[in-house]
Coordinates of C-alpha atoms and ligand atoms in Angstrom, one line a residue:
X1 CA 176.8 118.5 98.4
X2 CA 174.0 120.2 100.2
X3 CA 173.3 123.7 101.4
X4 CA 173.4 123.4 105.2
X5 CA 173.3 125.5 108.3
X6 CA 175.5 125.2 111.3
X7 CA 175.7 126.9 114.7
X8 CA 178.8 128.8 115.8
X9 CA 179.9 130.6 118.9
X10 CA 182.8 133.1 119.1
X11 CA 183.8 132.4 122.7
X12 CA 184.8 134.9 125.5
X13 CA 188.5 134.5 125.0
X14 CA 188.1 135.8 121.4
X15 CA 185.6 138.6 122.1
X16 CA 187.9 139.8 124.9
X17 CA 190.8 140.2 122.4
X18 CA 188.5 141.9 119.8
X19 CA 188.9 139.0 117.4
X20 CA 185.2 138.9 116.1
X21 CA 186.1 140.5 112.8
X22 CA 189.2 138.5 112.3
X23 CA 187.3 135.2 112.9
X24 CA 184.5 136.3 110.7
X25 CA 187.0 137.0 107.9
X26 CA 188.2 133.4 108.1
X27 CA 184.6 132.1 108.1
X28 CA 183.7 134.2 105.1
X29 CA 186.9 133.3 103.2
X30 CA 185.8 129.6 103.6
X31 CA 182.6 130.5 101.7
X32 CA 180.4 130.2 104.7
X33 CA 177.7 133.0 104.9
X34 CA 176.9 134.5 108.3
X35 CA 173.1 134.4 108.1
X36 CA 172.4 135.3 111.7
X37 CA 174.6 136.9 114.4
X38 CA 174.2 138.4 117.9
X39 CA 176.5 139.4 120.8
X40 CA 175.1 138.2 124.1
X41 CA 176.0 137.2 127.6
X42 CA 175.1 133.6 128.3
X43 CA 173.4 132.8 131.6
X44 CA 174.8 130.0 133.6
X45 CA 171.6 128.0 132.8
X46 CA 172.0 128.6 129.1
X47 CA 175.7 127.5 129.2
X48 CA 174.9 124.4 131.2
X49 CA 172.1 123.5 128.8
X50 CA 174.2 124.1 125.8
X51 CA 177.1 121.9 127.0
X52 CA 174.8 119.3 128.9
X53 CA 176.4 116.5 126.8
X54 CA 179.6 117.2 128.7
X55 CA 178.1 117.5 132.2
X56 CA 179.9 114.4 133.5
X57 CA 183.3 115.5 132.2
X58 CA 185.9 116.8 134.8
X59 CA 186.2 120.1 132.9
X60 CA 182.5 120.8 132.9
X61 CA 182.5 123.4 135.7
X62 CA 185.5 125.2 134.2
X63 CA 183.9 125.2 130.8
X64 CA 180.6 126.7 132.0
X65 CA 182.5 129.4 134.1
X66 CA 184.5 130.3 131.0
X67 CA 181.5 130.5 128.7
X68 CA 179.8 133.0 131.0
X69 CA 183.0 135.0 131.7
X70 CA 182.3 137.5 129.0
X71 CA 180.3 138.2 125.8
X72 CA 179.9 135.6 123.1
X73 CA 178.8 136.0 119.5
X74 CA 176.3 133.4 118.5
X75 CA 175.9 132.8 114.8
X76 CA 174.3 130.7 112.1
X77 CA 176.5 129.9 109.2
X78 CA 175.2 128.7 105.8
X79 CA 177.0 127.0 103.0
X80 CA 177.8 123.8 101.1
X81 CA 178.4 121.1 103.8
X82 CA 178.5 123.9 106.4
X83 CA 178.8 121.6 109.4
X84 CA 181.9 119.7 108.2
X85 CA 183.3 122.8 106.5
X86 CA 183.2 124.8 109.7
X87 CA 184.7 122.0 111.8
X88 CA 187.6 122.0 109.3
X89 CA 187.9 125.8 109.4
X90 CA 187.8 125.7 113.3
X91 CA 190.6 123.2 113.6
X92 CA 191.1 120.6 116.4
X93 CA 189.7 121.2 119.9
X94 CA 193.3 121.5 121.3
X95 CA 195.0 124.3 119.4
X96 CA 198.3 122.4 119.7
X97 CA 196.8 119.8 117.3
X98 CA 195.1 122.3 115.0
X99 CA 196.2 122.6 111.4
X100 CA 197.8 125.8 110.0
X101 CA 195.4 128.5 109.0
X102 CA 192.5 127.2 111.2
X103 CA 190.8 129.5 113.6
X104 CA 192.0 127.6 116.6
X105 CA 195.6 127.5 115.4
X106 CA 195.5 131.2 114.7
X107 CA 193.7 132.4 117.8
X108 CA 193.0 129.8 120.5
X109 CA 194.7 130.2 123.9
X110 CA 194.3 126.6 125.1
X111 CA 192.1 123.5 124.9
X112 CA 189.6 125.2 127.2
X113 CA 189.8 128.7 125.8
X114 CA 189.7 127.7 122.2
X115 CA 187.9 130.7 120.6
X116 CA 185.0 129.0 118.7
X117 CA 182.3 126.4 118.9
X118 CA 180.8 124.6 115.9
X119 CA 178.0 122.0 115.7
X120 CA 179.2 118.5 115.2
X121 CA 176.2 116.9 113.4
X122 CA 173.0 118.0 111.6
X123 CA 170.9 117.0 114.7
X124 CA 173.1 119.2 117.0
X125 CA 173.0 122.1 114.6
X126 CA 169.2 122.1 114.5
X127 CA 169.0 122.0 118.4
X128 CA 171.7 124.6 118.9
X129 CA 170.3 127.0 116.3
X130 CA 166.8 126.7 117.9
X131 CA 168.3 127.4 121.3
X132 CA 169.4 130.9 120.3
X133 CA 167.5 132.1 117.2
X134 CA 163.9 132.4 116.0
X135 CA 163.3 131.5 112.4
X136 CA 162.7 135.1 111.4
X137 CA 166.1 136.1 112.8
X138 CA 167.9 134.0 110.2
X139 CA 168.2 135.6 106.8
X140 CA 169.8 133.4 104.2
Ligands
DAT1 P1 184.8 120.9 120.3 O1 184.5 122.3 120.8 O2 186.0 120.8 119.4 O3 183.5 120.3 119.7 P2 184.3 119.1 122.5 O4 182.8 119.1 122.1 O5 184.9 117.8 122.8 O6 185.2 119.9 121.5 O7 184.4 119.9 123.9 C1 183.6 121.1 124.1 C2 184.5 122.1 124.8 O8 184.9 121.6 126.0 C3 185.8 122.4 124.0 O9 185.6 123.3 123.0 C4 186.6 123.0 125.1 C5 186.2 122.2 126.4 N1 187.1 121.0 126.5 C6 187.1 119.9 125.8 N2 188.1 119.0 126.2 C7 188.7 119.7 127.3 C8 189.8 119.4 128.1 N3 190.5 118.2 128.0 N4 190.1 120.3 129.1 C9 189.5 121.5 129.2 N5 188.4 121.8 128.4 C10 188.0 120.9 127.5
MG2 MG1 181.7 119.7 120.5

């Protein structure tokens, strides 16, 4: 086991329903520490860059429109095996397939409006964290 950091986004469908605190409670209950957090509006360019890996997918336009439709909360989470732990806590991409007690089972509206993002690898975590946070904004 290793102390790791992962990148999280609380998405516009969740901020719109005032679920930031409820989602953070699930995160903290899973022993993940929120070591950086800010509420921002993504620009279209930021959202396109963030999801560039999905740019050829049919849902890309819809995804970018959704991600800039309202405020998001970007976060850095720290803990033992934080990347895998947070993916587990988030639940499956499609809330219909998400396990009981996961954030997406509890709160997601649909496969597109699914309340949270979490990095899927150490490489992605490093790139995603650096896109939104300077080193001195992260306090472990
Ligand atoms: P995850 O967010 O679980 O890592 P992903 O990386 O495959 O999932 O996709 C990124 C986001 O794209 C996902 O959170 C929501 C959107 N998305 C994925 N598949 C979709 C689909 N079939 N229809 C609409 N949006 C989709
Ligand atoms: Mg992903």
